[in-house]
Coordinates of C-alpha atoms in Angstrom, one line a residue:
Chain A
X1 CA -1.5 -13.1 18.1
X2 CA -2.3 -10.2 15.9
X3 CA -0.6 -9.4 12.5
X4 CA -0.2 -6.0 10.8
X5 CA 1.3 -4.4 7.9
X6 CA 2.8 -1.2 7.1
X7 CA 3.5 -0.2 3.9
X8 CA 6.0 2.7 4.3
X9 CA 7.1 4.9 6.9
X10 CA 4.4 7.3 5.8
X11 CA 1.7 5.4 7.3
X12 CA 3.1 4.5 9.9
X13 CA 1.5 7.0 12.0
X14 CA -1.8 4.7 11.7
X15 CA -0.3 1.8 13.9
X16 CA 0.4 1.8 17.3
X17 CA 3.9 0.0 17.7
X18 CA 4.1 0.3 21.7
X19 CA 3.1 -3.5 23.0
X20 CA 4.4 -4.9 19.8
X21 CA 7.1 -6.6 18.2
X22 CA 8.1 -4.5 15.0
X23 CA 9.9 -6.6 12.4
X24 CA 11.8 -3.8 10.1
X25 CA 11.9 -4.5 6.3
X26 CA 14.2 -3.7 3.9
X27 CA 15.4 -6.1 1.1
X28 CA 17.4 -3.7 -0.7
X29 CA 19.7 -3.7 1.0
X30 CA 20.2 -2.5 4.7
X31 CA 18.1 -5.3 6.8
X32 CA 19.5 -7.9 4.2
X33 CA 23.2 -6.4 4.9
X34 CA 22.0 -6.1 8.5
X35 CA 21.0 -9.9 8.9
X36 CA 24.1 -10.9 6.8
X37 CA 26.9 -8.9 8.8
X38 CA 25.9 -9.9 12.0
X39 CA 25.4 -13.7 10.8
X40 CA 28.6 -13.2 9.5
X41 CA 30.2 -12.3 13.2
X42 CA 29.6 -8.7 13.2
X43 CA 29.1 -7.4 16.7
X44 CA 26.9 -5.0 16.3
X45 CA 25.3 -2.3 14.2
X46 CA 24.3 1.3 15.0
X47 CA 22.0 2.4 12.5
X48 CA 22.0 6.0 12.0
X49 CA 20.2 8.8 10.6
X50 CA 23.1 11.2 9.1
X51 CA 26.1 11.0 7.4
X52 CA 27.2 13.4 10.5
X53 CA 26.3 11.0 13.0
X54 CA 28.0 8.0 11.1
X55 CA 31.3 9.8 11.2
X56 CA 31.2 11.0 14.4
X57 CA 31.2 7.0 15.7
X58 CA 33.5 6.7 12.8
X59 CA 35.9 8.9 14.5
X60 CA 35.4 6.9 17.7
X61 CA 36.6 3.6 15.6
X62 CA 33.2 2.0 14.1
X63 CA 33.4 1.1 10.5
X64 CA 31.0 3.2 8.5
X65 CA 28.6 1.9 6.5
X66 CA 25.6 3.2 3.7
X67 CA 24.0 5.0 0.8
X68 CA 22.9 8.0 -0.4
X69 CA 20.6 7.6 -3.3
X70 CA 22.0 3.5 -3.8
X71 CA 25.9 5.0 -3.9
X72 CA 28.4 4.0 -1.3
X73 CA 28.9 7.3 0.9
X74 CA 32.8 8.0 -0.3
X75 CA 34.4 8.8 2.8
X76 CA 32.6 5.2 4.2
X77 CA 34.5 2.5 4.5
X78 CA 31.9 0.1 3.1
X79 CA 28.6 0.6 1.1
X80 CA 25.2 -0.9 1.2
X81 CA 26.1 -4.5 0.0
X82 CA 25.9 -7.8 1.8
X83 CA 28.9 -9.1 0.4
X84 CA 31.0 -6.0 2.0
X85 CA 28.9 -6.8 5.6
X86 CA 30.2 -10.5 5.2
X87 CA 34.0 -9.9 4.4
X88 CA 36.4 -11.6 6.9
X89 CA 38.2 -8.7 8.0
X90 CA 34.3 -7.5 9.4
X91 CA 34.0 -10.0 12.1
X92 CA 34.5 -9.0 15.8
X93 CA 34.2 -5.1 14.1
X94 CA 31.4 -2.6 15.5
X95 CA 29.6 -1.0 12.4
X96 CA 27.4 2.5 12.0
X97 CA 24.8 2.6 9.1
X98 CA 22.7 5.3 7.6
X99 CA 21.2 4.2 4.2
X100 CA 18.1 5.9 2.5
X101 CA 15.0 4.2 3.8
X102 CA 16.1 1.4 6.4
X103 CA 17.7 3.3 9.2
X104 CA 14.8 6.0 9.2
X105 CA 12.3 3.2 9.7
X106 CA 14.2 1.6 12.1
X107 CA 14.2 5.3 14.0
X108 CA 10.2 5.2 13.6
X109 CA 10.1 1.9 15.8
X110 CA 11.7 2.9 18.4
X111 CA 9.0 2.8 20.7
X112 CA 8.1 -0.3 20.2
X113 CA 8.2 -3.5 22.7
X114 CA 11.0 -5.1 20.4
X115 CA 12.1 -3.9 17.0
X116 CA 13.9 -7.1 15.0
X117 CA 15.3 -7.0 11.7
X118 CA 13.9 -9.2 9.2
X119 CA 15.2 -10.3 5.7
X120 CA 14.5 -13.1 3.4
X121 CA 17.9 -14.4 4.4
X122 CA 16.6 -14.6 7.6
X123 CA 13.0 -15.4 6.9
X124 CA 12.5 -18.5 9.1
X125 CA 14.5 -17.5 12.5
X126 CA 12.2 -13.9 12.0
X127 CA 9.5 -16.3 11.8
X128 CA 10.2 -18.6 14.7
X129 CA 11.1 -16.3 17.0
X130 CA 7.7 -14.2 16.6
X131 CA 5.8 -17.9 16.9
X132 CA 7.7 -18.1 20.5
X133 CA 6.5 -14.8 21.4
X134 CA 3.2 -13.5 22.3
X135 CA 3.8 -10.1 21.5
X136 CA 1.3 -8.8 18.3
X137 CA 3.3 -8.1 15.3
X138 CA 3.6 -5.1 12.8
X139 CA 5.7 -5.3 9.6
X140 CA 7.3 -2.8 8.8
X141 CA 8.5 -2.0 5.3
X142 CA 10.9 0.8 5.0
X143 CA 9.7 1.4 1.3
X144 CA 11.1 3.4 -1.3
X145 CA 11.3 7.7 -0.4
X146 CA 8.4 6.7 1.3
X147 CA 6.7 4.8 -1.5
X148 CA 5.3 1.2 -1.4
X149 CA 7.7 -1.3 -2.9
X150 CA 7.2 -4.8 -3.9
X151 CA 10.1 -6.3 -2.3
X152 CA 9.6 -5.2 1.2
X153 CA 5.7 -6.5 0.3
X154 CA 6.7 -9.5 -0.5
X155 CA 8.4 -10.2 2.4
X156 CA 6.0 -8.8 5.0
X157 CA 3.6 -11.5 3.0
X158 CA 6.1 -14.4 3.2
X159 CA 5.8 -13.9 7.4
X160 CA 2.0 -13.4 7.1
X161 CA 1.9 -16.6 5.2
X162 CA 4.5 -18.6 7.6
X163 CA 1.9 -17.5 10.4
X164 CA -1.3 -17.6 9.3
X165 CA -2.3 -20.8 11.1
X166 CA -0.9 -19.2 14.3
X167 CA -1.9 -15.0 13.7
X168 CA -5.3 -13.1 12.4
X169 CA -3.8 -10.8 9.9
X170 CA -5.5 -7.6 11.3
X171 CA -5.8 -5.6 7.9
X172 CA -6.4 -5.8 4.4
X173 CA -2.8 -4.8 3.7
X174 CA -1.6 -7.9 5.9
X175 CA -4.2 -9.9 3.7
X176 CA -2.8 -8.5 0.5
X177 CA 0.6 -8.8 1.6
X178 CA -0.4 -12.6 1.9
X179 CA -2.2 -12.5 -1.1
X180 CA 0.7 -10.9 -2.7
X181 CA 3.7 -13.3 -1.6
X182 CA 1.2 -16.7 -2.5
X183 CA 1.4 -15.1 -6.4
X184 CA 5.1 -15.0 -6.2
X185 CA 6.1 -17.5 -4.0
X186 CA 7.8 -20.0 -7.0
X187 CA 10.1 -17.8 -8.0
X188 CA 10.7 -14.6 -5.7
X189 CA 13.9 -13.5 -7.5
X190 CA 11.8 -13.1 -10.6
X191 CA 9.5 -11.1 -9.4
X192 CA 12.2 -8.8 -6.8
X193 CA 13.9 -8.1 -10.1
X194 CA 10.7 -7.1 -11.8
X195 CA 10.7 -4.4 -9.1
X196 CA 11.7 -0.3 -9.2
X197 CA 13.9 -0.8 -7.1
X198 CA 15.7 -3.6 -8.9
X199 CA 15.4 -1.2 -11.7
X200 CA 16.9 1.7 -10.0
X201 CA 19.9 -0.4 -8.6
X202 CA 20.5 -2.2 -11.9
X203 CA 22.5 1.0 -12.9
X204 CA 24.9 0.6 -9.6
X205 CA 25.6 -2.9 -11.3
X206 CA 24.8 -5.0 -8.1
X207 CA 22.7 -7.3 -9.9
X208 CA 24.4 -10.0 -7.3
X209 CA 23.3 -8.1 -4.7
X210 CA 20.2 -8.3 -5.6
X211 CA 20.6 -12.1 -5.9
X212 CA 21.7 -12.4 -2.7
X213 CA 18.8 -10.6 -1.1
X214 CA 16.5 -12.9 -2.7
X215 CA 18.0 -15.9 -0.8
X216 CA 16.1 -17.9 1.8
X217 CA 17.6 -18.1 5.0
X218 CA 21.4 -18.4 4.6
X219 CA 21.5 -17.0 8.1
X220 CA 19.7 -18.6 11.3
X221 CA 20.0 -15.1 13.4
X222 CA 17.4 -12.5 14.7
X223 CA 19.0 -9.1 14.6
X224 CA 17.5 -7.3 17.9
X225 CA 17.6 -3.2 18.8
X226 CA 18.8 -3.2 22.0
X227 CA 19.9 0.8 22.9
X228 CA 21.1 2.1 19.6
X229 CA 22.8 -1.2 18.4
X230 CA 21.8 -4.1 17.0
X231 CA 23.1 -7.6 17.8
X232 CA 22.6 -11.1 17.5
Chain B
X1 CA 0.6 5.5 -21.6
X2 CA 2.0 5.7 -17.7
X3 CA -0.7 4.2 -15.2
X4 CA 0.1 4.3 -11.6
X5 CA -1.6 3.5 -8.6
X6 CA -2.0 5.4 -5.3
X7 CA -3.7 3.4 -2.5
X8 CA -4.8 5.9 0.2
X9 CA -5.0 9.7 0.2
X10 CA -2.2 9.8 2.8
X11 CA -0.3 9.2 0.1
X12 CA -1.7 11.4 -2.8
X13 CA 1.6 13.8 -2.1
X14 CA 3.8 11.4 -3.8
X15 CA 1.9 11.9 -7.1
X16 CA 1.6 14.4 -9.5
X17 CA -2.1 14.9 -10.7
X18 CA -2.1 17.8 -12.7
X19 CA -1.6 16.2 -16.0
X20 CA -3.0 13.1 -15.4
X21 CA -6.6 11.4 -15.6
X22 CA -7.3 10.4 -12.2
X23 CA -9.7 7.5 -11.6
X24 CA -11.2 8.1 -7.9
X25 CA -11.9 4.3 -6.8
X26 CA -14.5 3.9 -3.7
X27 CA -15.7 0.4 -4.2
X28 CA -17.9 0.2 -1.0
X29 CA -19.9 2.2 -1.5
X30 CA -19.4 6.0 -2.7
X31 CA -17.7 5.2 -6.2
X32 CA -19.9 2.5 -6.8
X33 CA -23.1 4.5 -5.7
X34 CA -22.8 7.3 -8.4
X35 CA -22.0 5.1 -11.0
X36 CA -25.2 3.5 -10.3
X37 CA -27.2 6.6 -9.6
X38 CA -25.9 8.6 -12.7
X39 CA -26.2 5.4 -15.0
X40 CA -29.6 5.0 -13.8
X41 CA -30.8 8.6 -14.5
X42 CA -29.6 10.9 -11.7
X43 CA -28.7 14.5 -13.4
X44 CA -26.2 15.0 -11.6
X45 CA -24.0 14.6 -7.9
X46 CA -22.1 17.0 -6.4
X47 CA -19.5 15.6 -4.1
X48 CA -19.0 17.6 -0.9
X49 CA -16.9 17.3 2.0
X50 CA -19.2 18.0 5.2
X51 CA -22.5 17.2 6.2
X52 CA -23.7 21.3 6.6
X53 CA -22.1 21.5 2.8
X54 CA -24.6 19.0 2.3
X55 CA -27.8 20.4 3.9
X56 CA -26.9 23.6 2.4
X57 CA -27.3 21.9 -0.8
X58 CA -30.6 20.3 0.6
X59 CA -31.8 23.9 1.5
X60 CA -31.4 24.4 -2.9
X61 CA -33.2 21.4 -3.7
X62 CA -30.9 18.6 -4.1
X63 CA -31.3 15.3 -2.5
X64 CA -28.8 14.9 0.5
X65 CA -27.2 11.7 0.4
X66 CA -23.9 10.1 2.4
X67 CA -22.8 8.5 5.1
X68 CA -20.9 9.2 8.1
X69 CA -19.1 5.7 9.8
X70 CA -20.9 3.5 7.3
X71 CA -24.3 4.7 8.5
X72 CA -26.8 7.1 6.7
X73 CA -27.1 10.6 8.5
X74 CA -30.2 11.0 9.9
X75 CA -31.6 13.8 8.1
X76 CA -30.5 13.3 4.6
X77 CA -32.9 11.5 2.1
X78 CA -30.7 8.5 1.5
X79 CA -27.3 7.1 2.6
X80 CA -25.1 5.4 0.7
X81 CA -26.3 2.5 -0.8
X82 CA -26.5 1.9 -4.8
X83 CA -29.8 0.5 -4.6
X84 CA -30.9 3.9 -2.8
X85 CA -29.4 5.7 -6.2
X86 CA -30.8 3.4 -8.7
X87 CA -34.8 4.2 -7.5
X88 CA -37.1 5.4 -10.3
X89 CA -37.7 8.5 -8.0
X90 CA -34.5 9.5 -8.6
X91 CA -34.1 9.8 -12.5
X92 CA -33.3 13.6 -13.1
X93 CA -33.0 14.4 -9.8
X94 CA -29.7 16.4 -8.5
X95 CA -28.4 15.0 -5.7
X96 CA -25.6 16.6 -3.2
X97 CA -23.3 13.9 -1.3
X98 CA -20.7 13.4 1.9
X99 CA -19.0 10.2 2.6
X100 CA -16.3 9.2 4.9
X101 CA -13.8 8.7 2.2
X102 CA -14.7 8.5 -1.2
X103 CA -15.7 13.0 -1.4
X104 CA -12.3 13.0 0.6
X105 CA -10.6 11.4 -2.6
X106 CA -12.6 13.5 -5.3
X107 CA -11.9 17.0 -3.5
X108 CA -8.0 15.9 -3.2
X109 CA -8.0 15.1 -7.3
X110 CA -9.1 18.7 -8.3
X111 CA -5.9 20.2 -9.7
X112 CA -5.9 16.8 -12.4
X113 CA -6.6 17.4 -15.7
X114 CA -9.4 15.1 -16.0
X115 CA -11.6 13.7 -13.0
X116 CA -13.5 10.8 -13.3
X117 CA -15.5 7.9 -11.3
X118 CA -14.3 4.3 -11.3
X119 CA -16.4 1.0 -9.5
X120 CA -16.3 -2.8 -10.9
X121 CA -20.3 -1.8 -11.9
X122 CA -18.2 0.6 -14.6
X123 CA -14.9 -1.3 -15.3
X124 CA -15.1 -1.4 -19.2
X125 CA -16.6 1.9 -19.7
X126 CA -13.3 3.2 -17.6
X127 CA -10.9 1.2 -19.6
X128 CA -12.3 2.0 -23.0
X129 CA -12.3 6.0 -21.6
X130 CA -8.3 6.0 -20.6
X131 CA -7.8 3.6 -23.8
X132 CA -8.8 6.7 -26.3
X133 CA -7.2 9.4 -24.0
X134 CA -3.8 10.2 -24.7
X135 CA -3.3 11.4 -20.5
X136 CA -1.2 8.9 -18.3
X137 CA -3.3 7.4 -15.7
X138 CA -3.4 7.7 -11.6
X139 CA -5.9 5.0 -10.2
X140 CA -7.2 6.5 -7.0
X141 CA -7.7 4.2 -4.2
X142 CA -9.7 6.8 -1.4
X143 CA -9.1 3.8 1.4
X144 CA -10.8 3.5 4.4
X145 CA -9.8 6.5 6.9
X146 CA -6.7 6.8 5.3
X147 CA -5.9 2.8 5.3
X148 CA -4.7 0.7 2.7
X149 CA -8.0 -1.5 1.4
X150 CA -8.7 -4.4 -0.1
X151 CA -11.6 -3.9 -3.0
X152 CA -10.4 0.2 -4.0
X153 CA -6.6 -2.1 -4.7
X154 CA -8.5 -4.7 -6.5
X155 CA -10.4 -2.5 -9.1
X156 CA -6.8 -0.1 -9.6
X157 CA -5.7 -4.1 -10.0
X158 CA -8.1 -4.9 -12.6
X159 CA -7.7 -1.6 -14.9
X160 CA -4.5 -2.1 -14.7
X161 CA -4.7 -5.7 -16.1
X162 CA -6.8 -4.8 -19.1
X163 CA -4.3 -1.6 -19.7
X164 CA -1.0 -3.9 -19.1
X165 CA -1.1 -4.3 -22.9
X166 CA -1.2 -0.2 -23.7
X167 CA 0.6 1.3 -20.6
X168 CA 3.6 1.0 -18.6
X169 CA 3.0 0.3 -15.2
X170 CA 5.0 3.2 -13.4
X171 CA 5.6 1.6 -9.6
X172 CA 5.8 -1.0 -7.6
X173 CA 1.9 0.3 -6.6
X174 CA 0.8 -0.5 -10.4
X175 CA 2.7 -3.8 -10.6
X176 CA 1.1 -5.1 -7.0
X177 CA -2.0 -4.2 -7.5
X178 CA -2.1 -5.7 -10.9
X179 CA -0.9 -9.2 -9.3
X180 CA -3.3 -8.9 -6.6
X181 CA -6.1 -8.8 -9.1
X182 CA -4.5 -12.0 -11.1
X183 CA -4.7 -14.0 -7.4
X184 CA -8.2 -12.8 -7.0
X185 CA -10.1 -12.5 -10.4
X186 CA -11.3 -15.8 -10.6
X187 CA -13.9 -14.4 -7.7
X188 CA -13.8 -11.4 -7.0
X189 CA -17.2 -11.0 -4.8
X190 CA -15.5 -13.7 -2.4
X191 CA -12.5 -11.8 -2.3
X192 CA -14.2 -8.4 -1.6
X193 CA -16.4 -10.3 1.3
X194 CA -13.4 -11.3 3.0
X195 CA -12.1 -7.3 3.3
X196 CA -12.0 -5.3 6.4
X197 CA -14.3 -2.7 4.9
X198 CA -16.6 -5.6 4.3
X199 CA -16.7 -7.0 7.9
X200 CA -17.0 -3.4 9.2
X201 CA -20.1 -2.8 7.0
X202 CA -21.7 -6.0 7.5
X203 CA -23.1 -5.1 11.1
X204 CA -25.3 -2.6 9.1
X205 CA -26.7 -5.0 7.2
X206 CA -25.7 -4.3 4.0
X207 CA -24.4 -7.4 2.3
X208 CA -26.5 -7.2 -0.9
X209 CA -25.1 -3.6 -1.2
X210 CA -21.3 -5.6 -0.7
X211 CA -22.6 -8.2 -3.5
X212 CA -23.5 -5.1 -6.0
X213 CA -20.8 -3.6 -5.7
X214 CA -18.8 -6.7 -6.9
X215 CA -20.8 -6.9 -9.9
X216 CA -19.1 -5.9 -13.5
X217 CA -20.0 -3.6 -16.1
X218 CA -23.8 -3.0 -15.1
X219 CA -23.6 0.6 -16.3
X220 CA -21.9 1.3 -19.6
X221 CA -21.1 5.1 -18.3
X222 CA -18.2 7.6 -17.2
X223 CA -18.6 9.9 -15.1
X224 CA -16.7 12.6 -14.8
X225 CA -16.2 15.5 -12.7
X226 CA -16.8 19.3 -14.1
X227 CA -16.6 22.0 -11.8
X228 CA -18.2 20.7 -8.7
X229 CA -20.7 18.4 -10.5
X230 CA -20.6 14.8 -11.7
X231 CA -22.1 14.0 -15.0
X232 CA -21.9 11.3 -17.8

């Protein structure tokens, strides 16, 4: 099994996603909010690219979901937060999402074999279930407007380092990536929080968020792109 | 001071250049070839970006150096190893050169307001240079056909460590690359051998160029680009 990273949606023109698994990446927030809605009995979730598109499945009675610039859309009924994707009155509920970064990426994989969504909350079922298939990997990280970011790093090195006895990491980014996550594996809040993008947030006051995203596998689900939706 | 960090031209866009220093960073070989040749008594290279720019260069008197795919082409005097630059032939010589990316890098930094050369054979000379400027900083990386590498990360890594006390790292780029060069100064040949670049060039037989180019602070010069010429 091969092993690739991508650092933003920019590049990703240099990988060929066709015969391969695509994990998307993006800590803050939407895969983390992804993996924790439907571990938390979602039944599925449409990402989206437009505000437009999210209220026209609005209209059709999915909750909608996402950001603009870190905000809550206004006329959504829920933001960009895991703790709104895991609120009781959620479960059973179809959701449509269009955030900044994650939902475009997601749109970039679609030609892939498989496109999964992977989160440090769900680090270890991302990482079993690409051990139990043979399909070569890219990790994708969704980035920043299109800029590398640390946290989406971090994590595409946290999978690289979970499977190096089983993958060859194919590229100097997947070895940095590796190199990367082995410097800040004791204490990865630390470091996500030393990030722009924590810095950005911190003025949205989701500092728990953030918290939250850091968090090693609270969910044992592997969110999977079947059509336009995502389930578990 | 604002030092940031852009890892492949593909990305240069995201930057702005024109007030900045920019620090083009080809570790194997280009970067590290004129900081060899002009610290060893070349008058002067101009970078160009094709191989008839080259020859027509050639047809003026200047040596024709570069290579195209890691090799040297055919017709040109040398390729594009240091120790090629360094010969006693060479002192005051004018040499024209084309390489796959490092010229690509240097013709995309022309709008900054100061141009200069960085390699690991030049690291202090660098620092102490954007230590007495007052400009902010963008560290270069010219990639591998467009890719993400290894050793061009590194060196942006390592300025960035001995800046970290007078500058603000600006991105997540600056921060990484800085940590990546904490989990790999302790040996920083090894870490450069086990790069992509590294494996590609090593079927042309080149590893003493590889081991050169790890090498710090063998030339205690700048250089810098004026025009279409590089001098110290």
């Amino acid at each position: 099994m091969k092993i690739d990273v991508c650092y933003t949606p920019e590049l990703i023109h240099q990988f060929e996603v066709e015969n391969k698994t695509v994990v998307v990446i993006d800590i803050l927030r939407a895969t983390s909010c992804m993996v924790a809605g439907l571990g938390s009995g979602i039944q599925s979730i449409t990402p989206v690219a437009t505000v437009e598109e999210c209220e026209a499945l609005g209209a059709q009675g999915f909750i909608m979901a996402g950001e603009r610039g870190g905000e809550k859309v206004e006329q959504f009924h829920i933001g960009n937060s895991p703790f709104d994707y895991m609120k009781p009155e959620m479960k059973g509920k179809k959701v449509a999402t269009t955030t900044t970064n994650g939902t475009q990426a997601i749109e970039l994989s679609k030609n892939a074999k498989e496109v999964i969504i992977g989160a440090f909350l769900n680090l270890s079922a991302v990482v079993n279930h690409l051990m139990k298939s043979e399909n070569d990997v890219l990790l994708f990280c969704a980035g920043w407007k299109g800029k590398y970011n640390l946290e989406d790093s971090l994590f595409a090195g946290a999978v690289c380092n979970a499977l190096k006895q089983n993958a060859e990491l194919e590229s100097d980014s997947a070895l940095c990536a590796f190199f990367l996550y082995q410097s800040m594996a004791s204490d990865l809040a630390y470091y996500i929080n030393r990030s722009n993008h924590a810095a950005r947030l911190s003025k949205f006051n989701v500092k728990e968020d953030i918290e939250y995203c850091a968090r090693l596998n609270e969910f044992n689900v592997v969110p999977k792109l079947v059509g336009s939706e995502l389930t578990v």
